[in-house]
Short mmCIF file of C-alpha atoms and ligand atoms in Angstrom, two decimals:
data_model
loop_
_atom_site.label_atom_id
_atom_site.label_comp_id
_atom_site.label_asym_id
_atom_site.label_seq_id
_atom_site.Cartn_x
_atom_site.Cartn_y
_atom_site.Cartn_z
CA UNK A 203 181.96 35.66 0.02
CA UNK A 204 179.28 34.15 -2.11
CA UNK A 205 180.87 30.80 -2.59
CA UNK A 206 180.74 29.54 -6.61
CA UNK A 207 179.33 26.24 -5.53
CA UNK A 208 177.92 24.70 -2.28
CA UNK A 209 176.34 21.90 -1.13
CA UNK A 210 172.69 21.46 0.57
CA UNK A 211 172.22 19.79 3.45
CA UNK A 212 168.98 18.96 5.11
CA UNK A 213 167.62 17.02 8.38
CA UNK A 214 167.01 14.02 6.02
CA UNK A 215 170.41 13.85 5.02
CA UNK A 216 171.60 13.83 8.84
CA UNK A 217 169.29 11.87 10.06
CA UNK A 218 170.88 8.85 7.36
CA UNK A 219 173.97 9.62 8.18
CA UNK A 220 173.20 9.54 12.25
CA UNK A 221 171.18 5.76 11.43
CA UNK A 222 174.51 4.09 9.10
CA UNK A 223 177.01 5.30 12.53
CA UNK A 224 174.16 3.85 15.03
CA UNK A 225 174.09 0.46 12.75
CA UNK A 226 176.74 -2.86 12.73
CA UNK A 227 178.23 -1.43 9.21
CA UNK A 228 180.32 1.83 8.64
CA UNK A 229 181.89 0.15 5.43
CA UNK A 230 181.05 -2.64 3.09
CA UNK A 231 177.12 -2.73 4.92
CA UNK A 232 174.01 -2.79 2.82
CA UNK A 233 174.19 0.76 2.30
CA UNK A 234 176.10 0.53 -0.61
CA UNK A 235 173.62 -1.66 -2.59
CA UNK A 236 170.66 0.68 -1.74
CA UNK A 237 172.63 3.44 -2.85
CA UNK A 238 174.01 1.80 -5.83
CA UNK A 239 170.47 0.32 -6.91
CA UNK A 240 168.94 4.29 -6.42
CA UNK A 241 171.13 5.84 -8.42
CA UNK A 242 170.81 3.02 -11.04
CA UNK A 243 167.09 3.79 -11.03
CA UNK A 244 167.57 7.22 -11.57
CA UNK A 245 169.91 7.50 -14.73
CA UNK A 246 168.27 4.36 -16.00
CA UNK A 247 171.44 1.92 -16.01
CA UNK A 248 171.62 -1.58 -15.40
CA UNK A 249 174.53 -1.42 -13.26
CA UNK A 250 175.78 1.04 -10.41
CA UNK A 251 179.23 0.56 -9.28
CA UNK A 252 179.95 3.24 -6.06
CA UNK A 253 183.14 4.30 -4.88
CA UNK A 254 185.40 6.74 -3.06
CA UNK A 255 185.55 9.15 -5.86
CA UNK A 256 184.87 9.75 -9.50
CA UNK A 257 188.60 9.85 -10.04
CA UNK A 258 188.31 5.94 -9.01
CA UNK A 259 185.56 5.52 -11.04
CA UNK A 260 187.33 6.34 -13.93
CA UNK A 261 190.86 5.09 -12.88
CA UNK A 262 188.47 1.00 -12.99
CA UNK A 263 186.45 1.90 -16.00
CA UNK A 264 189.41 2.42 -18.14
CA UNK A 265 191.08 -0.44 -16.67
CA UNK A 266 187.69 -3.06 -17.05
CA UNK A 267 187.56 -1.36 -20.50
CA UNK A 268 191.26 -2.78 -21.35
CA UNK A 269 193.56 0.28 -21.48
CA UNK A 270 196.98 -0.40 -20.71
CA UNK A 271 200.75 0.37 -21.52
CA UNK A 272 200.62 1.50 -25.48
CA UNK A 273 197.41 2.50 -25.60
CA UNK A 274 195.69 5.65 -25.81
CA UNK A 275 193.20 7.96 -24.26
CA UNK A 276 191.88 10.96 -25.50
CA UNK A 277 189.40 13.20 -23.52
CA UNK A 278 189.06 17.34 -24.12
CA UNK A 279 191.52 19.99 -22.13
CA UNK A 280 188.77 21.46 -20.66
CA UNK A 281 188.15 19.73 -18.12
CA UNK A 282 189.33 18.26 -14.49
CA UNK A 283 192.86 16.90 -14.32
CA UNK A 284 191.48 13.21 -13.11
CA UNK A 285 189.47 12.89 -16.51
CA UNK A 286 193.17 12.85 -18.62
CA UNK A 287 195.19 11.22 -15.42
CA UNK A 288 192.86 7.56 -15.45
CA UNK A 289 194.98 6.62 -18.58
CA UNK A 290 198.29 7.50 -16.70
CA UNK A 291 197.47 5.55 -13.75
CA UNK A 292 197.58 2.38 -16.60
CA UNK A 293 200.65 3.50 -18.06
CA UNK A 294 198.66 4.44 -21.23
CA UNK A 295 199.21 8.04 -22.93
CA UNK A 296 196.76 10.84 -22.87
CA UNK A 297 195.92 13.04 -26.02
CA UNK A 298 193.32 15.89 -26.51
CA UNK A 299 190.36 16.46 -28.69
CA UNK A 300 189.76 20.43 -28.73
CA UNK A 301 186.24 21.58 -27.78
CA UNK A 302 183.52 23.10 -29.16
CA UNK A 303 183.62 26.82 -28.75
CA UNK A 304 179.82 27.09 -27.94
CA UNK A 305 179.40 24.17 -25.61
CA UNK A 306 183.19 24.09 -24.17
CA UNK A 307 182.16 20.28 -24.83
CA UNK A 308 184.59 17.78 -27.00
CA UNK A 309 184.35 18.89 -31.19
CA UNK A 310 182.71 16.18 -32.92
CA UNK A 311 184.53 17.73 -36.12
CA UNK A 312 187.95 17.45 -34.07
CA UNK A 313 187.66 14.37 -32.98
CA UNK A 314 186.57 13.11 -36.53
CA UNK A 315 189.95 14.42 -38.42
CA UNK A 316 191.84 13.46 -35.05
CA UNK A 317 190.65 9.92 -36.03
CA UNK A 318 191.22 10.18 -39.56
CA UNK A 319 194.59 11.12 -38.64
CA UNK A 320 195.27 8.79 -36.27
CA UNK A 321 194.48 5.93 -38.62
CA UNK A 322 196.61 6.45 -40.89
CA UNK A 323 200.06 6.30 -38.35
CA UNK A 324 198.26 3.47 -36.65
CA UNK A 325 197.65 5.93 -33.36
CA UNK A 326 194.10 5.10 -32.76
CA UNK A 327 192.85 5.82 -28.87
CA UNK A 328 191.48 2.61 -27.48
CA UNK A 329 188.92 5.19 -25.05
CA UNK A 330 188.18 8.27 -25.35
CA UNK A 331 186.29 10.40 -22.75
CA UNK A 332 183.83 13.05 -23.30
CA UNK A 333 183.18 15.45 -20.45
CA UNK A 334 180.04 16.55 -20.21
CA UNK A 335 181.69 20.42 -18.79
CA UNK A 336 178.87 22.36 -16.82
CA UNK A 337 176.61 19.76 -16.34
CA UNK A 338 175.32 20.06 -20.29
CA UNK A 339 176.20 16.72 -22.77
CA UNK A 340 178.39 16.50 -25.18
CA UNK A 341 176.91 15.63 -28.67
CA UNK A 342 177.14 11.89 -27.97
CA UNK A 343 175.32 10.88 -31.39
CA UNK A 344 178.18 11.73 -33.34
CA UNK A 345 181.21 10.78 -30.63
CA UNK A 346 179.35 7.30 -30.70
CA UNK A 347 178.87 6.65 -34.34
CA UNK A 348 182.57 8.12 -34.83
CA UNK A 349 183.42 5.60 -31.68
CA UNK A 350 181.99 2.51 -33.41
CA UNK A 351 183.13 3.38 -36.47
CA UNK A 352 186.75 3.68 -35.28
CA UNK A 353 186.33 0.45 -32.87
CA UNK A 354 186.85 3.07 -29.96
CA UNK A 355 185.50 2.35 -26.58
CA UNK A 356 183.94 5.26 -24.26
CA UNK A 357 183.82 6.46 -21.14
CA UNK A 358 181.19 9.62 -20.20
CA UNK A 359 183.16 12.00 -17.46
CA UNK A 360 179.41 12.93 -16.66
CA UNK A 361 181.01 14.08 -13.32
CA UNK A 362 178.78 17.59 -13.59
CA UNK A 363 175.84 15.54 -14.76
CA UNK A 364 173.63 13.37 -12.51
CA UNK A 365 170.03 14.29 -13.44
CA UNK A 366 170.63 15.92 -16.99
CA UNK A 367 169.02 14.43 -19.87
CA UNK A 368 170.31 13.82 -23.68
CA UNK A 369 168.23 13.10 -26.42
CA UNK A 370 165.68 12.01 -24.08
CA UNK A 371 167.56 9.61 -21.79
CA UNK A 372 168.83 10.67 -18.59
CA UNK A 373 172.91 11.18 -18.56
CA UNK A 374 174.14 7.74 -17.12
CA UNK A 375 171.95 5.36 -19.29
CA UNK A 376 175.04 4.88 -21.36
CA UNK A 377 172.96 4.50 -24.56
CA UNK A 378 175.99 5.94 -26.49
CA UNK A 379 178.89 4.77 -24.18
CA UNK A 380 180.33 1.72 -22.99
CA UNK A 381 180.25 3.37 -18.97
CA UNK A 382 179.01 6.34 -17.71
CA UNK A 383 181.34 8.12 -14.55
CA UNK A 384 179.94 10.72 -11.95
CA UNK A 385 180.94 12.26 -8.96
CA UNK A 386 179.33 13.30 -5.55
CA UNK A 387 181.93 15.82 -4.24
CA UNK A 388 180.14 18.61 -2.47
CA UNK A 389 180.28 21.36 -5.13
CA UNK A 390 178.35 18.76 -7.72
CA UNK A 391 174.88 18.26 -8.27
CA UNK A 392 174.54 15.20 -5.49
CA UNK A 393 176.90 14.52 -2.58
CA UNK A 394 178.43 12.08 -0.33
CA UNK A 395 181.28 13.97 0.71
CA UNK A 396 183.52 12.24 -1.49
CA UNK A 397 182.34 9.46 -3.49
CA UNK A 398 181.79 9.07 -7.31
CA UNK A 399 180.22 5.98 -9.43
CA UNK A 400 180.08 4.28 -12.71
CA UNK A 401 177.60 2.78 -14.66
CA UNK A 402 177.09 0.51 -17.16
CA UNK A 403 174.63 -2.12 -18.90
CA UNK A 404 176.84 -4.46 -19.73
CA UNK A 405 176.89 -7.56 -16.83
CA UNK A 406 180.87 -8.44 -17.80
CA UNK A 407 182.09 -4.83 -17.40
CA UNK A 408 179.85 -4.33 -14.19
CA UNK A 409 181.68 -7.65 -12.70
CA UNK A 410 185.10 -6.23 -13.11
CA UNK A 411 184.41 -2.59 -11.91
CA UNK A 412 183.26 -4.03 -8.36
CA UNK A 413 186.19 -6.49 -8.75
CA UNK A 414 188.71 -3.80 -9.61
CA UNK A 415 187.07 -1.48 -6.26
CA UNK A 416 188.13 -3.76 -4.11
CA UNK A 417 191.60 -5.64 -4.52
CA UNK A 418 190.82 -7.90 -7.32
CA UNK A 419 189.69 -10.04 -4.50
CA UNK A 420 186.22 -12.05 -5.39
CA UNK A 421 184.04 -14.61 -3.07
CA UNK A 422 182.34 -15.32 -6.36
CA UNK A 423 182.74 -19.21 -6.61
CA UNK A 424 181.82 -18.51 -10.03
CA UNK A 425 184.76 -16.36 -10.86
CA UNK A 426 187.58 -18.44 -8.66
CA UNK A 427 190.09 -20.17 -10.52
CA UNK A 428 188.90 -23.85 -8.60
CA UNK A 429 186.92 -25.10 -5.82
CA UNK A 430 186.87 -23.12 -2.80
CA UNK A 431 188.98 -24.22 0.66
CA UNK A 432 185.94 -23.27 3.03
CA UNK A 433 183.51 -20.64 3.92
CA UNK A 434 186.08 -18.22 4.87
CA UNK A 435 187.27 -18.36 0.89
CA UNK A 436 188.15 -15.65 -0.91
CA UNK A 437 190.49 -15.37 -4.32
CA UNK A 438 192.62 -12.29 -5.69
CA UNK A 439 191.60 -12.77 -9.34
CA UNK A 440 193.32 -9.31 -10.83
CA UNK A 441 195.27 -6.82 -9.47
CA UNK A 442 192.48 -4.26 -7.94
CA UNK A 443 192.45 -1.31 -5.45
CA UNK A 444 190.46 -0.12 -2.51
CA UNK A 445 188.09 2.30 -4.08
CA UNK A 446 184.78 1.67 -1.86
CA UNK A 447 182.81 4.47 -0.63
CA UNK A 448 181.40 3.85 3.33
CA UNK A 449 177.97 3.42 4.62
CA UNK A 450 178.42 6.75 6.06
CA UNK A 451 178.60 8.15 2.27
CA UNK A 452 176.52 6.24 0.44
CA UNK A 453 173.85 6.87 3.19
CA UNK A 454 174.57 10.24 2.39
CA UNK A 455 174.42 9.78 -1.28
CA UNK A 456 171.31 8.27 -1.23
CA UNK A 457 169.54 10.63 0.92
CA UNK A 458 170.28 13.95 -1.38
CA UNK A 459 169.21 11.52 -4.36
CA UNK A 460 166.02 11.91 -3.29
CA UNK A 461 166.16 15.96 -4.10
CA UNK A 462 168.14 14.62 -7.52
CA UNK A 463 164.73 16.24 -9.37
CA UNK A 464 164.58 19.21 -7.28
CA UNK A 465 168.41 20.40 -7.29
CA UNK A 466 168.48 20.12 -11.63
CA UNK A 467 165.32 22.23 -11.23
CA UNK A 468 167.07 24.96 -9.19
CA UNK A 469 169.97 25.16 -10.77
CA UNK A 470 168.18 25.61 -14.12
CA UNK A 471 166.03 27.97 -12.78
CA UNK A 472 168.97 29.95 -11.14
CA UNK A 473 170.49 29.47 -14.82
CA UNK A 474 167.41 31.46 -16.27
CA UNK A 475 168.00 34.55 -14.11
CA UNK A 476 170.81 34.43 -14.90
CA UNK A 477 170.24 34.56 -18.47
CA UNK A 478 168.02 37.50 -18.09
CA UNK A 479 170.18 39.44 -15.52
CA UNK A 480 172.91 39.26 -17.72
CA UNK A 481 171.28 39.87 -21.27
CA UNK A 482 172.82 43.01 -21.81
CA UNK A 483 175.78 42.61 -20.28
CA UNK A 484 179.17 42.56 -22.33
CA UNK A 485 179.85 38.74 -21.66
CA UNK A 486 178.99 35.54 -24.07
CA UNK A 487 176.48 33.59 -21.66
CA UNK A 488 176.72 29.81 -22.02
CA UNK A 489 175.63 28.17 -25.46
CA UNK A 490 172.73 25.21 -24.73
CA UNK A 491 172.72 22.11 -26.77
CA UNK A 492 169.50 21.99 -27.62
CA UNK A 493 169.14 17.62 -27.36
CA UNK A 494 170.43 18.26 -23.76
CA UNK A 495 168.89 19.31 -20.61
CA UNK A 496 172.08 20.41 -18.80
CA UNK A 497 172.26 19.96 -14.79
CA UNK A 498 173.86 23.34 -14.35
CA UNK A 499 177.12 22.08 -12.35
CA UNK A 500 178.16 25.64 -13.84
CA UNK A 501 177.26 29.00 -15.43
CA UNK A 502 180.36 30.03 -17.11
CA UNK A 503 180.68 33.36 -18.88
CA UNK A 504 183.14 34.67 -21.18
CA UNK A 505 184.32 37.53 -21.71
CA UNK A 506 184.05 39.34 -25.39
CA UNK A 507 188.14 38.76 -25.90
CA UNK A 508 190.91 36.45 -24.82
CA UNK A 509 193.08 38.72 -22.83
CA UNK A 510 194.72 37.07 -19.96
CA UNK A 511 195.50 41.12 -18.45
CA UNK A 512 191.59 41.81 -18.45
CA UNK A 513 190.13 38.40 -17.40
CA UNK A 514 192.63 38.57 -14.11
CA UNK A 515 190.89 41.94 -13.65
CA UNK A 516 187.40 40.95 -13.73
CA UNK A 517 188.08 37.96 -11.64
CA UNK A 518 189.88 40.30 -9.38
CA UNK A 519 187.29 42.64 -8.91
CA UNK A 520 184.40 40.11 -8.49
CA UNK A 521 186.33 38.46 -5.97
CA UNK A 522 187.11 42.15 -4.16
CA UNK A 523 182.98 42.22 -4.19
CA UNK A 524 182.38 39.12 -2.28
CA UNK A 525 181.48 36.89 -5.74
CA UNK A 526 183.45 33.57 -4.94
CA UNK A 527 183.99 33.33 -9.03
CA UNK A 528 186.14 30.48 -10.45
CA UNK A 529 187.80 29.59 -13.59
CA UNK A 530 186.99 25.83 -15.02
CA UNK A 531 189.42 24.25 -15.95
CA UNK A 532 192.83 25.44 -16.90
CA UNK A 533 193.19 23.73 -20.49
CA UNK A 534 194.74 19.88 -18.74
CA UNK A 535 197.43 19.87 -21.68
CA UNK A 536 198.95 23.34 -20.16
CA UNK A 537 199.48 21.59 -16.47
CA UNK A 538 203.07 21.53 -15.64
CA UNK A 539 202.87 17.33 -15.68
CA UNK A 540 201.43 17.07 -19.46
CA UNK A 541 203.80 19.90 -20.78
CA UNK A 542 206.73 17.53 -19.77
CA UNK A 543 204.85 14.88 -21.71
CA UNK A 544 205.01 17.11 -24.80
CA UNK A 545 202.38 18.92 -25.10
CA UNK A 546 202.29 22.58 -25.12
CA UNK A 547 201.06 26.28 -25.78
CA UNK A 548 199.26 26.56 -29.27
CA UNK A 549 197.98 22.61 -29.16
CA UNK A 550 194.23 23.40 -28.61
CA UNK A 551 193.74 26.75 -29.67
CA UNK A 552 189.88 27.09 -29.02
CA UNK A 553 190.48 25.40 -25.43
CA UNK A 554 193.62 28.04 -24.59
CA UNK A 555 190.92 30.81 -26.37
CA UNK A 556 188.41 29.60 -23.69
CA UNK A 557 190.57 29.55 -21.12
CA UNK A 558 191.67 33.09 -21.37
CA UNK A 559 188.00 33.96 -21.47
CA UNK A 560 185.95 31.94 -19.19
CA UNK A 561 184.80 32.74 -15.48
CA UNK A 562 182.61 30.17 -13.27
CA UNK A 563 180.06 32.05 -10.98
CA UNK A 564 178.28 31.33 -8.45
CA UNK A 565 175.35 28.29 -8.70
CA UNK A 566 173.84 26.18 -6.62
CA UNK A 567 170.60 25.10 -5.03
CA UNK A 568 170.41 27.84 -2.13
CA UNK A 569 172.02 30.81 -3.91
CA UNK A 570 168.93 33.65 -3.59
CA UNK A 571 167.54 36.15 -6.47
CA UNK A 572 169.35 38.98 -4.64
CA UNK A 573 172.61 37.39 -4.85
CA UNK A 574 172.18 36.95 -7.81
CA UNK A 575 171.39 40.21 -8.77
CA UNK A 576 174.22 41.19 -6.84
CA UNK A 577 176.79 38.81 -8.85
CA UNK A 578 175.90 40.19 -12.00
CA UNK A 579 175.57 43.81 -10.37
CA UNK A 580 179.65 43.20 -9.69
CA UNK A 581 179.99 41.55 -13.42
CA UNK A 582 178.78 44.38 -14.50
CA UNK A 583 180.90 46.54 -12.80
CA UNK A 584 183.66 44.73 -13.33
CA UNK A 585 183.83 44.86 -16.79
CA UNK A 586 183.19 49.21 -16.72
CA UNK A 587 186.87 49.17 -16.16
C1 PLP B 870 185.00 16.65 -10.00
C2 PLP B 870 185.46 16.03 -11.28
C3 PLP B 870 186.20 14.84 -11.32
C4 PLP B 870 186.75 14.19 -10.10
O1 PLP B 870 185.80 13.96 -9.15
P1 PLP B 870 186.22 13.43 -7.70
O2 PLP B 870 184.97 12.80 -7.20
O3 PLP B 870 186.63 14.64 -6.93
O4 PLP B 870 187.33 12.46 -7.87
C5 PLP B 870 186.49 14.29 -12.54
N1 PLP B 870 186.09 14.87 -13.69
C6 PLP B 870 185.41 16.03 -13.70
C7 PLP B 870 184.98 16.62 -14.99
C8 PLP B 870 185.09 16.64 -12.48
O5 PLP B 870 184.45 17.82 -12.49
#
């Protein structure tokens, strides 16, 4: 089976690994800093915070960012469960901004009369979260100026991400967002195994996310509450978790970094072929924004119609012809755990239209031209039927 994403490991990457387990520091080392200082470097932040996963990352950036019990978050249906579940972790509420049908991104027209709306019953979102689905951004021009306008704070789920550009900047600069999120599980662009981070230029945020990581717990004499009993000090300033990533990770992290350049450039050059293999083929192949230089996390294609019968048969068959396909995401608001919150069929209509539409195949740095040729040789013949 053709797997729909994979990672790619090479002697470099084992060889770090094999030096962090060899050294005096599996956790909490100096690892971490080189990491967190690389990846700064590449998306051209100020400020790196690494941890266990991106679902940490943006359980602490919501929380430095203020959101608590009677607040709101907002972030699209199309995307992974943890993007919605950070505000529920604070005891704040979740709603959804439907997406663009083109871009599967959050509507900047949505989320403008969602606003409006919300204004006027005094239900404005303190965050809201724009994914950036597939690796591509979401227009973040218009979801900032609609942000400030609003007084709404953001947080980029650039979990797909690391190494696109928008409007010149790489993803993770945070010139239209307050903190920038991504992750580094193995089917993403860079991995660590697990492991995600967050970024952000501003130094009072960046203090609290590496607060919030670990415990609340500082050594900071600057940020304890009086003078300090001894060397051995240390305060619990806020109520924090443990969210840090190892040595044996970030080692990890660091290492495929270096091939950052090299994977976006594969994966849009897979995304190409694709693009060509599949030109006549009766599918919808991804819309491109054209301010954005996607990563290419994903290809999804859709099918001409929503009909959940046929898109079960496709899926079927290209499974049944060793393409590892895969649907992203199953619209967040239909999850069992959000429908007893309220929400339900009908909400997002262009989200439930995608849903019933879109298939994931396979990308990723080592997938070959005749795999590829063979994926779309089984689209193909999936969709005779
Ligand atoms: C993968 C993913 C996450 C969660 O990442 P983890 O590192 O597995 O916690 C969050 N949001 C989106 C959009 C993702 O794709």
């Amino acid at each position: 089976m053709i797997p729909y994403g994979r990672q790619n490991i090479n002697q470099s990457d084992i060889d770090a690994v094999l030096e962090v387990l060899k050294s005096d520091y599996l956790t909490q080392g100096p690892a971490i800093p080189a990491f967190e200082a690389a990846v700064a470097a590449k998306i051209d932040a100020s400020y790196v915070t690494a941890v266990n996963s991106a679902t940490s990352a943006l359980h602490i950036s919501v929380t430095a960012l203020g959101l608590g019990p009677g607040d709101i978050l907002w972030t699209s249906p199309i995307t992974f469960v943890a993007s919605a579940n950070c505000a529920r972790y604070c005891g704040a509420d979740v709603d959804f901004v439907d997406i663009d049908p083109d871009t599967f991104n959050m509507c900047p027209q949505a989320l403008e009369s969602k606003l409006k709306l919300a204004e006027q019953v005094g239900k404005l979102p303190k965050v809201i979260v724009p994914v950036h689905m597939c690796g591509q951004s979401p227009n973040m021009r218009r979801i900032s100026v609609l942000a400030r306008t609003y007084g709404v704070k953001i947080v980029e789920d650039a979990s797909h991400a690391i190494g696109a550009l928008y409007d010149g900047s790489p993803v993770g600069s945070s010139r239209y967002s307050d903190i920038t999120v991504f992750s580094f599980h193995p089917v993403k662009i860079v991995t660590s195994g697990e492991g995600g981070a967050a970024a952000t230029n501003d130094p009072e945020i960046a203090a609290r996310l590496s607060l919030l990581r670990s415990h609340g717990i500082t050594r900071d004499s600057d940020q304890m509450t009086g003078p300090s009993d001894g060397p051995w000090y240390y305060q619990q300033i806020e109520l924090g978790w443990n969210y840090r990533i190892t040595d044996i990770q970030a080692a990890l992290g660091h290492s495929q970094l270096n091939r950052l350049e090299q994977f976006v450039e594969q994966r849009n050059a897979l995304a190409v072929t694709y693009d060509q293999l599949l030109e006549k083929s009766d599918v919808v192949l991804p819309g491109r924004n054209p301010l954005a230089r996607s990563s290419f996390h994903l290809y999804v294609i859709r099918l001409p119609e929503a009909d959940a019968t046929r898109h079960r048969k496709v899926f079927e068959a290209l499974q049944a012809s060793g393409v590892g396909a895969n649907v992203h995401y199953i619209p967040v608001h239909l999850q069992p755990y959000y429908q007893r919150l309220g929400f339900g069929p009908g909400d997002f209509p262009t989200s439930e239209d995608y849903y019933k539409r879109a298939i994931s195949i396979p990308l990723y740095p080592d997938l070959t031209e005749q795999q590829q040729e063979h994926v779309a040789k089984s689209l193909d013949n999936a969709l005779a039927f």
